[in-house]
Amino acid sequence: MIAARGHDWQLFMSKTFINEIFDLPMQVKNDLPKVVGRFQEHPLFTGYNTRKIRNTDIYRIKFRRNYRLFYTVENDAVTFLSIRKRRENTYKNLPVPGPLKVLTVADSPAPKSEPQTESLKQPAIAPNNPLHSDWKKLPKYLTHNNLRKWQIPGEYWRGLMAAKTEGDLLNLELPDRIFGRILDNLFPSSLKEIRDEPKYNLMKPEDLDRFLEGDITEFLLALDPQQKHLANSQIRGPILIKGGPGTGKSIIALYRVKKLVDSGHRPILFVTHSAALVTYSKQLLEQLLGQKPERLGVEVTTVDDLVRQHYQHSYSHPPIADNKQCKLCLKKALNIVKNSADKSHIKNIKKLENLGFSYLLEEFIDVIEGWGISSLEVYKNHPRQGRGFSLHPSTRTVLWHLYCTWKRVMEAKGWIVWKQMCRMALDAILAETQKPYRAIIIEEAQDLSPVALRFVLALTPTFDRVYLTADASQSIHQRGFSWNQIHGELKVTGHTSILRQNYRNTRQIAIACADILAGEEEFSESKPSPYLGNWPAIYLTDDFDSQAVAIGQFLLDSAKTFRLPLHGGAVLCPTPKIGKKIADRMRELGLQATFISGKKIDLNRPQIKVLTLDDAKGLEFPFVAVVGLEENTLPHLEKSRPEEEKQVILDQQRRLFYVGCTRAMRSLAVVGSPSAPSRFIDDLPSEHWRREQF
């Protein structure tokens, strides 16, 4: 239904529309905010010769004689698809090309058609080729005139004007937004392709001027009806939003901030799980709120930074111990306990030694410190979720004594582990009578330890305005828990919603990734993605050089197929050692790649990103290669692990593999060994994964 006249229409844009604005003559640019503003009154009566393209849901207006603005209308929203000169191929690839039909008041937009499922047929496997690609010449060479017109910074002109082929262009080290602007104006997409692009929110028409002047660098993605309902919910009490990869949990969280600001609930804490996402979230919130979030009482940070801030306010600054230092202290603690133990405990001490240092440290850090257990009696009754090996009460007694001894040895060295810092920061905030925030939003809550979650929740006096997002299938850092175990008042029953529409991955990637969890995915009934592509590839080789060539060729082919910059790709590895080796070899092959980790992750760096699977959590890339799929690498099982514990570790690492693969938006490849294949890829069905061995 078309809304009545006088209705305040919402305005959205495709990324192509945003980029095409730069190619407009100055007179047309100057007119655009006024033209767009007319759509807020009524999109069918703009006064610009509105017409509808026959057999489609696409409309167009004509202004400044030779220019056409194409858009769709749905419910109370207008989406601008494209603005360009009238060309012969403008209507190419529309469902049924035909002449324009004059619009009448009785006309209403046709519903969107579903993607054609015939495209899900698996493509043929390409022959094994050395690293190369046959690139086409650019449709026109880049000159001072068009680079100036598109507002491309001068520092990039030399490389751009030297580019003669698609390969020259896609290999340049340019920021993503610059690439998108150039590609959209060099290679105009069809209206049908543009219609399937994600929508961006245009808060007000004058934001187009601000964008052209550089005041706005990004636009917010639009919400679908379910997402909008959740963002604006009036429910009091903790709200939990669950959903698989790419379902928009993070975007809803940003809009939730605006709802809270508009309602006067400030200060607000927005906790994101990655330092790489703090700056990005701040930029989007600034656009959504109309000014810098901190000016409106909104703090965007990570749990790590919050814990460090509150800990250092109350305590000293001890260094965080690494794994090697923790093991040295454990070795000393074991000797102390053995020399002082009763004979009745010797058997249990030997049993603990047989479990291995890694297992014992996980018990100390993940169970005792991670849950904030403060006494032997509490520890004896703790269920220890995620630990497959059961411990008899007598064994727990000796283990608790060992833990206390290890902790004293660590303190004597002046060392502390991260979860101890969380626990002490929690104690400090619980002692304060004034809580610093009136509302809290926590992203990817499933990966926080119970003590870290309690710390964040302790920063607000009431749970009336607590909002959490979570996905158990993507939990790679934390073992299972129930929300009620975190806090007795954290009751999300009846306040939980599930998002099922995947907006990130192609339909093929989403289906193939579901195979990894073999039906155990929490949101296996998710709606199919609207995007189509090729099935993911499995490359099998024991030769490291062949692996590097296969990855490089995959990235080159993906860049060519999707006309996206080569540096949009990422290589995800089980360990930093493997990542650094891959990055070095790719540079030797002539590809600009760099290994990045932890807080050094720069999403805007114009190079192929090589990073660990753990660091990739929460990120997304147009194309992704996951490496290291061989036994004893991924998965990796220590020999000292108890048999009862091995399945738990395998499940955890399988989810890590799943999370890595779901980072891919448009194309995905995994690389493994044919002689020692990982069990994670051994059973992946051939109808969803194309295999190549070389």
XYZ file of C-alpha atoms in Angstrom:
694
model
C 0.000 0.000 0.000
C 1.135 3.541 -0.795
C 0.827 5.862 2.189
C -1.371 8.925 1.977
C -0.184 12.388 1.069
C 1.364 14.342 3.910
C 2.980 11.185 5.332
C 6.611 11.596 6.412
C 8.393 9.111 4.151
C 11.643 7.421 5.185
C 14.539 7.774 2.764
C 17.117 5.096 1.994
C 19.939 4.771 -0.544
C 21.984 2.102 -2.251
C 25.779 2.314 -2.052
C 25.794 2.772 -5.834
C 23.539 5.831 -5.565
C 25.885 7.311 -2.950
C 28.921 6.806 -5.190
C 27.240 8.008 -8.389
C 26.534 11.394 -6.809
C 30.211 12.253 -7.261
C 29.929 11.908 -11.043
C 27.165 14.493 -11.349
C 27.747 17.992 -12.767
C 27.798 20.707 -10.121
C 24.334 22.035 -11.059
C 22.779 18.583 -10.638
C 24.606 18.028 -7.323
C 23.331 21.345 -6.022
C 19.754 20.424 -6.968
C 19.867 16.943 -5.474
C 19.026 17.678 -1.786
C 15.979 19.695 -2.906
C 14.889 16.952 -5.319
C 15.357 14.241 -2.698
C 13.494 16.362 -0.168
C 10.364 16.248 -2.352
C 10.188 12.498 -1.764
C 9.512 13.005 1.935
C 6.188 14.609 0.973
C 5.115 11.918 -1.494
C 7.339 9.819 -3.802
C 4.720 9.544 -6.556
C 3.956 13.239 -6.824
C 7.372 14.854 -6.888
C 6.658 17.102 -9.862
C 9.532 15.546 -11.828
C 7.704 13.506 -14.485
C 7.434 10.348 -12.368
C 7.152 7.085 -14.296
C 7.228 3.397 -13.473
C 9.247 0.851 -15.442
C 6.874 -1.787 -16.763
C 6.946 -5.218 -15.090
C 9.208 -3.989 -12.278
C 8.867 -2.256 -8.934
C 11.273 0.480 -10.055
C 10.289 4.116 -10.650
C 12.212 6.935 -12.214
C 12.053 10.684 -12.343
C 13.554 12.898 -15.006
C 15.246 16.181 -14.137
C 17.831 18.525 -15.644
C 16.811 17.077 -19.049
C 19.386 14.263 -19.361
C 19.420 12.809 -15.834
C 17.335 10.008 -14.357
C 16.874 9.112 -10.701
C 15.690 5.518 -10.118
C 13.994 4.395 -6.922
C 11.622 1.908 -5.318
C 8.682 2.515 -2.965
C 7.662 0.040 -0.291
C 5.266 0.743 2.576
C 6.456 4.052 4.050
C 9.982 3.949 2.596
C 11.718 5.210 -0.551
C 15.015 3.677 -1.679
C 17.132 5.598 -4.190
C 18.889 3.090 -6.448
C 20.795 5.125 -8.989
C 21.224 8.577 -10.501
C 22.772 8.710 -13.959
C 22.575 10.046 -17.471
C 20.068 8.434 -19.823
C 21.919 5.550 -21.524
C 20.856 2.778 -23.861
C 21.857 0.076 -21.333
C 20.242 1.709 -18.293
C 17.377 -0.808 -18.277
C 19.564 -3.809 -19.041
C 18.907 -7.002 -17.031
C 15.611 -5.865 -15.613
C 13.079 -8.716 -15.274
C 11.167 -7.806 -18.458
C 12.706 -4.888 -20.359
C 10.075 -2.663 -21.882
C 8.932 0.897 -22.466
C 8.147 3.228 -19.591
C 4.572 3.375 -18.406
C 3.104 6.697 -17.291
C 2.307 6.516 -13.593
C -1.226 6.933 -12.313
C -2.391 7.422 -8.742
C -3.845 3.900 -8.739
C -0.427 2.332 -9.348
C 1.402 0.780 -6.416
C 4.867 -0.790 -6.183
C 5.102 -4.461 -7.080
C 6.557 -6.766 -4.426
C 10.189 -7.844 -4.699
C 10.718 -11.166 -6.415
C 12.603 -13.908 -4.624
C 16.071 -14.867 -5.942
C 15.964 -17.665 -8.503
C 17.002 -20.943 -6.883
C 18.278 -22.388 -10.163
C 21.457 -20.367 -9.577
C 22.292 -22.660 -6.657
C 23.644 -25.263 -9.063
C 27.286 -26.021 -8.224
C 29.771 -24.518 -10.702
C 32.363 -26.628 -12.445
C 35.784 -26.809 -10.786
C 38.308 -24.595 -12.526
C 41.593 -26.216 -13.623
C 44.636 -25.672 -11.444
C 46.437 -22.613 -12.816
C 49.521 -20.704 -11.664
C 48.995 -17.287 -10.112
C 47.689 -15.123 -12.947
C 44.577 -13.470 -14.301
C 43.565 -12.107 -17.682
C 42.410 -8.596 -16.934
C 40.313 -6.479 -19.272
C 41.202 -2.914 -20.170
C 39.416 -0.208 -18.209
C 36.386 1.229 -20.049
C 38.083 4.620 -19.843
C 41.371 5.812 -18.478
C 41.382 7.837 -15.295
C 42.294 11.491 -15.748
C 42.785 14.589 -13.608
C 39.272 15.700 -14.544
C 37.308 12.672 -13.369
C 39.509 12.081 -10.305
C 38.938 15.689 -9.252
C 35.218 15.371 -10.000
C 34.955 12.208 -7.892
C 36.844 13.929 -5.048
C 39.637 11.358 -5.018
C 42.482 12.541 -2.728
C 45.544 13.654 -4.688
C 47.839 11.139 -2.995
C 46.175 8.355 -5.042
C 46.198 10.066 -8.454
C 49.550 8.807 -9.706
C 48.690 5.130 -9.248
C 45.177 5.555 -10.602
C 46.233 7.387 -13.752
C 48.829 4.658 -14.431
C 46.152 1.923 -14.213
C 45.210 0.588 -17.660
C 43.473 -2.710 -16.758
C 41.061 -3.960 -14.118
C 43.998 -5.794 -12.529
C 46.060 -2.606 -12.259
C 43.131 -0.933 -10.515
C 42.163 -3.753 -8.148
C 45.779 -4.200 -7.003
C 46.144 -0.571 -5.899
C 46.318 0.165 -2.171
C 43.235 2.361 -1.876
C 40.685 2.747 0.948
C 37.473 0.784 0.365
C 35.290 3.896 0.056
C 37.603 5.311 -2.656
C 37.536 2.008 -4.534
C 33.763 1.820 -4.393
C 33.409 5.338 -5.737
C 35.727 4.621 -8.681
C 34.289 1.209 -9.541
C 30.656 2.339 -9.439
C 31.423 5.178 -11.830
C 33.654 3.132 -14.144
C 31.443 0.032 -14.258
C 27.757 1.027 -13.821
C 25.754 -1.833 -12.322
C 22.370 -2.850 -13.682
C 19.312 -1.599 -11.833
C 18.450 -5.197 -10.965
C 21.842 -5.674 -9.267
C 21.552 -2.366 -7.430
C 18.056 -3.214 -6.196
C 19.511 -6.186 -4.274
C 22.168 -4.091 -2.527
C 21.877 -3.303 1.206
C 19.996 -0.096 2.026
C 21.544 2.861 3.829
C 19.608 5.330 5.932
C 19.345 8.945 4.735
C 18.318 10.763 7.914
C 17.700 14.067 6.130
C 18.293 15.287 2.531
C 20.918 17.849 3.586
C 23.125 14.948 4.758
C 23.981 14.499 1.072
C 25.687 17.902 1.142
C 27.490 16.973 4.355
C 28.655 13.738 2.747
C 30.045 15.527 -0.327
C 31.812 18.008 1.946
C 33.405 15.183 3.968
C 31.498 15.725 7.235
C 29.942 12.243 6.928
C 32.126 9.280 5.934
C 29.646 6.418 6.375
C 25.868 5.946 6.255
C 24.001 3.581 8.538
C 22.433 0.423 7.179
C 18.646 0.461 7.214
C 16.613 -1.820 9.496
C 14.070 -4.333 8.299
C 10.645 -4.316 10.064
C 11.627 -6.871 12.725
C 14.919 -5.114 13.438
C 13.151 -1.751 13.682
C 10.611 -3.187 16.140
C 13.394 -4.545 18.360
C 15.379 -1.305 18.252
C 12.334 0.698 19.375
C 10.948 -1.785 21.882
C 9.346 -0.270 24.994
C 9.944 -3.394 27.095
C 11.406 -2.716 30.535
C 13.925 -5.164 31.853
C 16.844 -6.948 30.197
C 16.364 -7.633 26.458
C 18.267 -10.412 24.685
C 18.586 -10.449 20.886
C 19.834 -13.732 19.446
C 20.763 -14.397 15.861
C 23.238 -16.097 13.565
C 26.023 -14.410 11.586
C 24.990 -11.413 9.497
C 21.498 -11.032 10.972
C 22.022 -7.413 12.015
C 22.441 -7.740 15.798
C 25.125 -5.037 15.894
C 23.159 -2.588 13.731
C 20.097 -2.949 15.970
C 22.325 -2.242 18.969
C 23.361 1.095 17.412
C 19.747 2.104 16.795
C 18.949 1.030 20.351
C 21.414 3.669 21.559
C 19.455 6.352 19.698
C 16.199 5.150 21.257
C 17.730 5.401 24.723
C 19.217 8.848 24.036
C 15.887 10.149 22.724
C 14.162 8.779 25.834
C 16.582 10.614 28.125
C 18.243 7.526 29.602
C 21.827 8.729 29.903
C 24.727 8.090 30.452
C 24.813 5.015 28.184
C 27.528 2.375 27.897
C 27.942 0.620 24.523
C 30.279 -2.369 24.856
C 31.595 -3.901 21.653
C 33.712 -7.043 21.600
C 36.572 -5.792 19.427
C 38.833 -2.748 19.620
C 38.716 -2.668 15.816
C 34.973 -1.957 15.975
C 35.073 0.888 18.510
C 36.022 3.609 16.009
C 33.612 2.239 13.396
C 30.734 2.184 15.904
C 31.521 5.721 17.043
C 31.401 7.006 13.451
C 28.012 5.430 12.783
C 26.613 6.629 16.101
C 27.751 10.184 15.338
C 25.715 10.130 12.138
C 22.725 8.514 13.832
C 22.752 10.904 16.800
C 23.718 14.039 14.873
C 26.809 14.715 17.004
C 29.663 12.894 18.691
C 28.226 10.201 20.996
C 30.290 11.291 24.005
C 28.615 14.708 23.914
C 25.301 12.955 24.501
C 26.611 10.794 27.315
C 27.313 7.687 25.211
C 30.582 5.830 25.858
C 31.732 3.270 23.261
C 34.455 0.917 24.465
C 35.517 -2.697 24.993
C 35.239 -4.755 28.171
C 39.037 -4.978 28.282
C 39.422 -1.200 28.403
C 36.636 -0.842 30.984
C 38.170 -3.465 33.273
C 41.622 -1.915 33.005
C 40.226 1.550 33.722
C 38.351 0.506 36.888
C 41.093 -1.834 38.099
C 43.835 0.780 37.830
C 41.644 3.292 39.647
C 41.580 1.047 42.737
C 44.742 -1.055 42.541
C 48.320 -1.026 41.314
C 49.453 -1.821 37.770
C 50.832 -5.397 37.778
C 51.777 -6.932 34.431
C 49.494 -9.554 32.922
C 51.254 -12.926 33.022
C 51.597 -14.872 29.790
C 50.987 -18.614 29.482
C 54.644 -19.489 30.036
C 54.801 -17.476 33.263
C 51.578 -19.069 34.528
C 53.004 -22.539 33.905
C 56.258 -21.706 35.737
C 54.251 -20.640 38.789
C 52.092 -23.773 38.532
C 55.184 -25.978 38.473
C 56.451 -24.321 41.655
C 53.012 -24.563 43.291
C 52.840 -28.296 42.534
C 56.198 -28.867 44.251
C 55.040 -26.911 47.303
C 51.783 -28.879 47.538
C 53.502 -32.249 47.048
C 56.030 -31.517 49.813
C 53.363 -30.377 52.259
C 50.493 -32.720 51.393
C 49.038 -35.442 53.554
C 49.639 -38.972 52.321
C 45.910 -39.276 51.644
C 46.185 -36.540 49.035
C 49.207 -37.907 47.127
C 47.020 -40.006 44.827
C 44.894 -37.001 43.883
C 47.969 -34.837 43.305
C 49.344 -37.400 40.849
C 45.960 -37.498 39.139
C 46.080 -33.712 38.736
C 49.626 -33.855 37.344
C 48.448 -36.359 34.727
C 45.795 -33.885 33.541
C 48.553 -31.578 32.322
C 49.408 -27.940 33.016
C 47.124 -26.586 30.293
C 44.085 -28.325 31.757
C 44.862 -27.177 35.297
C 45.406 -23.565 34.241
C 42.080 -23.589 32.381
C 40.421 -24.851 35.569
C 42.049 -22.041 37.563
C 41.393 -19.260 35.057
C 38.216 -20.220 33.171
C 36.328 -21.947 35.984
C 37.498 -20.514 39.313
C 38.497 -17.002 38.216
C 36.067 -16.836 35.278
C 33.105 -17.626 37.517
C 34.377 -15.645 40.481
C 34.396 -18.671 42.819
C 35.580 -17.559 46.252
C 35.525 -20.663 48.481
C 36.118 -24.388 48.445
C 32.486 -25.103 49.319
C 31.229 -23.122 46.313
C 33.792 -24.807 44.068
C 32.771 -28.291 45.226
C 29.192 -27.645 44.096
C 29.951 -25.722 40.903
C 28.601 -27.506 37.764
C 31.656 -26.567 35.596
C 29.800 -26.122 32.270
C 31.929 -26.962 29.277
C 34.314 -29.230 31.199
C 33.877 -32.814 30.052
C 36.052 -34.403 32.771
C 34.276 -34.745 36.126
C 36.189 -34.194 39.383
C 35.438 -36.059 42.611
C 34.933 -33.791 45.671
C 38.190 -35.054 47.197
C 40.052 -34.213 43.976
C 38.441 -30.772 43.930
C 39.657 -30.204 47.484
C 43.269 -30.852 46.487
C 42.853 -28.841 43.296
C 41.500 -25.888 45.278
C 44.541 -26.059 47.559
C 46.781 -26.135 44.478
C 44.935 -23.130 43.026
C 45.406 -21.100 46.213
C 49.108 -21.983 46.269
C 49.518 -21.057 42.583
C 47.791 -17.740 43.228
C 50.212 -16.953 46.101
C 53.204 -17.815 43.906
C 51.831 -15.533 41.171
C 51.341 -12.698 43.678
C 54.916 -13.121 44.938
C 56.089 -12.599 41.344
C 53.821 -9.565 40.991
C 51.828 -11.237 38.219
C 48.103 -11.435 37.562
C 45.883 -13.051 34.897
C 43.207 -11.151 33.026
C 40.201 -12.796 34.665
C 41.661 -12.028 38.088
C 41.743 -8.383 37.040
C 38.068 -8.648 35.976
C 37.186 -10.136 39.322
C 38.996 -7.420 41.286
C 37.481 -4.679 39.106
C 34.060 -6.200 39.864
C 34.780 -6.075 43.607
C 35.769 -2.421 43.260
C 32.608 -1.408 41.393
C 30.355 -3.367 43.809
C 31.796 -1.321 46.652
C 30.712 1.944 45.000
C 27.272 3.336 45.852
C 26.906 5.425 42.669
C 26.730 3.516 39.385
C 28.109 5.347 36.317
C 25.542 4.335 33.636
C 21.750 4.377 33.317
C 21.663 2.012 30.336
C 24.025 -0.659 28.999
C 24.271 -2.384 25.622
C 26.540 -5.445 25.345
C 27.417 -6.947 21.972
C 28.274 -10.662 21.535
C 27.685 -11.337 25.230
C 28.219 -15.086 24.749
C 31.985 -14.554 24.524
C 32.355 -12.761 27.848
C 33.238 -14.736 30.948
C 30.623 -14.769 33.731
C 32.780 -12.503 35.906
C 33.283 -10.034 33.006
C 29.523 -9.959 32.380
C 28.849 -9.368 36.079
C 31.373 -6.543 36.033
C 29.633 -4.781 33.132
C 26.181 -5.319 34.636
C 27.378 -3.907 37.969
C 27.953 -0.551 36.248
C 24.206 0.208 36.197
C 21.809 0.389 39.177
C 18.967 -1.476 37.433
C 18.530 -3.999 34.621
C 15.553 -2.104 33.220
C 17.677 -0.813 30.341
C 20.110 -3.651 29.687
C 20.323 -4.908 26.097
C 22.384 -7.940 25.049
C 23.143 -9.614 21.723
C 24.350 -13.213 21.579
C 24.857 -16.270 19.384
C 25.880 -19.515 21.080
C 26.981 -21.020 17.735
C 29.676 -18.346 17.472
C 30.998 -18.686 21.023
C 34.730 -19.333 20.729
C 36.115 -17.819 23.928
C 33.600 -18.874 26.582
C 31.935 -22.135 27.565
C 28.208 -22.463 28.165
C 26.249 -20.764 30.898
C 22.689 -19.695 31.584
C 21.825 -16.023 32.007
C 20.300 -16.678 35.413
C 23.661 -18.046 36.585
C 25.270 -14.703 35.752
C 22.854 -12.780 37.944
C 19.597 -13.755 39.603
C 17.890 -10.634 38.236
C 19.056 -11.158 34.652
C 15.743 -12.712 33.604
C 15.399 -12.707 29.817
C 12.541 -15.209 29.557
C 9.836 -13.464 27.553
C 12.293 -10.714 26.631
C 14.216 -12.723 24.025
C 13.897 -12.325 20.241
C 15.564 -14.310 17.474
C 16.767 -12.834 14.166
C 16.738 -15.332 11.305
C 17.421 -13.303 8.133
C 21.073 -13.510 7.029
C 22.185 -10.312 5.276
C 25.934 -11.009 5.187
C 26.689 -14.225 3.313
C 25.558 -15.495 -0.054
C 22.985 -18.247 0.109
C 25.635 -20.787 -0.906
C 28.054 -19.737 1.838
C 25.287 -19.773 4.465
C 24.183 -23.297 3.444
C 27.762 -24.595 3.326
C 28.635 -23.095 6.729
C 25.618 -24.803 8.282
C 27.234 -28.108 7.200
C 30.173 -27.407 9.530
C 27.991 -27.644 12.621
C 26.058 -30.586 11.140
C 22.634 -29.408 12.253
C 23.812 -28.146 15.647
C 23.640 -24.506 14.576
C 21.411 -22.637 17.014
C 19.611 -20.810 14.208
C 19.414 -23.577 11.605
C 15.978 -22.364 10.497
C 17.305 -18.986 9.342
C 15.714 -17.439 6.266
C 17.745 -17.859 3.058
C 20.084 -15.048 2.109
C 18.929 -12.770 -0.746
C 22.431 -12.924 -2.288
C 23.623 -15.643 -4.654
C 27.150 -16.749 -5.509
C 29.357 -19.818 -5.982
C 29.739 -22.725 -3.593
C 32.823 -22.508 -1.330
C 35.998 -24.322 -2.386
C 38.211 -26.789 -0.510
C 41.840 -26.785 -1.665
C 43.917 -29.792 -0.544
C 47.718 -29.792 -0.751
C 50.647 -30.666 1.522
C 52.979 -28.253 -0.256
C 53.134 -24.857 1.453
C 54.072 -23.018 -1.734
C 51.097 -24.559 -3.542
C 48.865 -23.433 -0.667
C 50.064 -19.838 -1.037
C 49.527 -19.916 -4.810
C 46.021 -21.359 -4.364
C 45.111 -18.649 -1.854
C 46.542 -15.910 -4.052
C 44.683 -17.200 -7.117
C 41.448 -17.443 -5.137
C 41.781 -13.825 -3.997
C 42.625 -12.606 -7.515
C 39.691 -14.481 -9.050
C 37.329 -13.196 -6.355
C 38.444 -9.600 -6.892
C 37.902 -10.000 -10.632
C 34.511 -11.713 -10.313
C 33.038 -9.238 -7.845
C 34.960 -6.173 -9.065
C 36.100 -5.499 -5.528
C 39.586 -4.457 -4.410
C 42.041 -7.258 -3.812
C 42.735 -5.919 -0.342
C 39.092 -6.637 0.570
C 40.184 -10.238 1.070
C 41.307 -11.868 4.307
C 43.256 -15.010 5.176
C 42.301 -16.524 8.542
C 44.741 -18.820 10.356
C 44.694 -20.984 13.510
C 47.922 -19.437 14.907
C 50.002 -16.254 14.497
C 52.973 -18.360 13.363
C 51.036 -19.731 10.390
C 49.622 -16.274 9.635
C 53.018 -14.584 9.509
C 54.383 -17.301 7.241
C 51.424 -16.993 4.845
C 51.726 -13.190 4.718
C 55.461 -13.403 3.921
C 54.889 -15.856 1.060
C 52.037 -13.862 -0.424
C 54.240 -10.770 -0.539
C 56.844 -12.840 -2.383
C 54.113 -13.644 -4.926
C 53.568 -9.923 -5.464
C 50.420 -9.545 -3.348
C 50.222 -6.782 -0.746
C 49.455 -8.767 2.405
C 50.168 -8.111 6.063
C 49.674 -10.068 9.278
C 47.703 -8.089 11.862
C 46.677 -9.029 15.387
C 44.887 -7.898 18.518
C 44.636 -4.164 19.027
C 46.714 -3.537 15.886
C 43.847 -4.599 13.634
C 43.180 -1.771 11.186
C 40.151 -2.529 9.021
C 40.955 0.415 6.733
C 44.477 -0.745 5.890
C 44.536 -1.171 2.074
C 46.211 -4.573 2.103
C 45.079 -8.192 2.239
C 44.514 -8.898 5.938
C 46.071 -12.047 7.399
C 44.864 -12.647 10.957
C 43.983 -15.385 13.392
C 40.541 -16.948 13.548
C 40.110 -15.618 17.093
C 40.845 -12.037 16.009
C 38.384 -12.289 13.098
C 35.424 -12.609 15.493
C 32.827 -9.938 14.715
C 34.470 -8.851 11.444
C 33.465 -9.490 7.833
C 35.273 -9.457 4.486
C 34.082 -9.778 0.863
C 36.205 -12.908 0.360
C 37.906 -15.159 2.901
C 40.398 -18.035 2.812
C 40.636 -20.193 5.957
C 43.917 -22.112 6.228
C 45.364 -24.803 8.500
C 42.621 -27.425 8.067
C 44.713 -30.456 8.973
C 44.841 -32.733 12.000
C 46.834 -31.395 14.944
C 46.530 -27.856 13.594
C 42.791 -27.301 13.328
C 41.680 -29.103 15.362
C 44.583 -29.200 17.798
C 44.366 -31.572 20.765
C 47.050 -31.840 23.436
C 47.988 -35.433 24.233
C 47.677 -34.836 27.978
C 43.992 -33.945 27.689
C 41.605 -36.401 29.410
C 39.503 -38.378 26.935
C 36.316 -36.950 28.460
C 37.586 -33.438 27.704
C 38.572 -33.953 24.070
C 35.070 -33.761 22.628
C 34.504 -30.440 24.397
C 37.711 -29.039 22.841
C 36.724 -30.398 19.429
C 33.299 -28.745 19.630
C 34.892 -25.460 20.633
C 37.361 -25.557 17.727
C 34.646 -26.605 15.302
C 32.754 -23.438 16.243
C 35.973 -21.491 15.686
C 36.139 -22.893 12.142
C 32.457 -22.041 11.645
C 32.971 -18.465 12.822
C 35.924 -18.059 10.454
C 33.970 -19.274 7.433
C 30.955 -17.094 8.198
C 33.168 -13.989 7.948
C 33.015 -14.397 4.144
C 30.380 -12.276 2.430
C 30.717 -13.240 -1.248
C 33.325 -16.008 -1.697
C 34.979 -18.562 0.584
C 37.815 -21.097 0.336
C 39.336 -23.397 2.942
C 42.803 -24.925 2.629
C 43.752 -28.269 4.144
C 45.955 -31.332 3.869
C 45.108 -34.422 1.760
C 47.475 -36.661 3.744
C 46.259 -35.574 7.202
C 42.853 -34.009 6.484
C 41.087 -32.194 9.263
C 38.015 -34.018 10.520
C 36.229 -30.664 10.183
C 36.320 -30.810 6.376
C 36.393 -34.568 5.904
C 32.610 -34.907 6.150
C 31.568 -31.709 4.356
C 29.156 -32.711 1.547
C 30.388 -32.446 -2.036
C 27.078 -30.931 -3.171
C 27.871 -27.802 -1.117
C 31.682 -27.749 -1.181
C 33.720 -28.080 -4.382
C 37.051 -29.840 -3.833
C 40.348 -29.526 -5.636
C 43.517 -31.468 -4.835
C 46.917 -30.538 -6.245
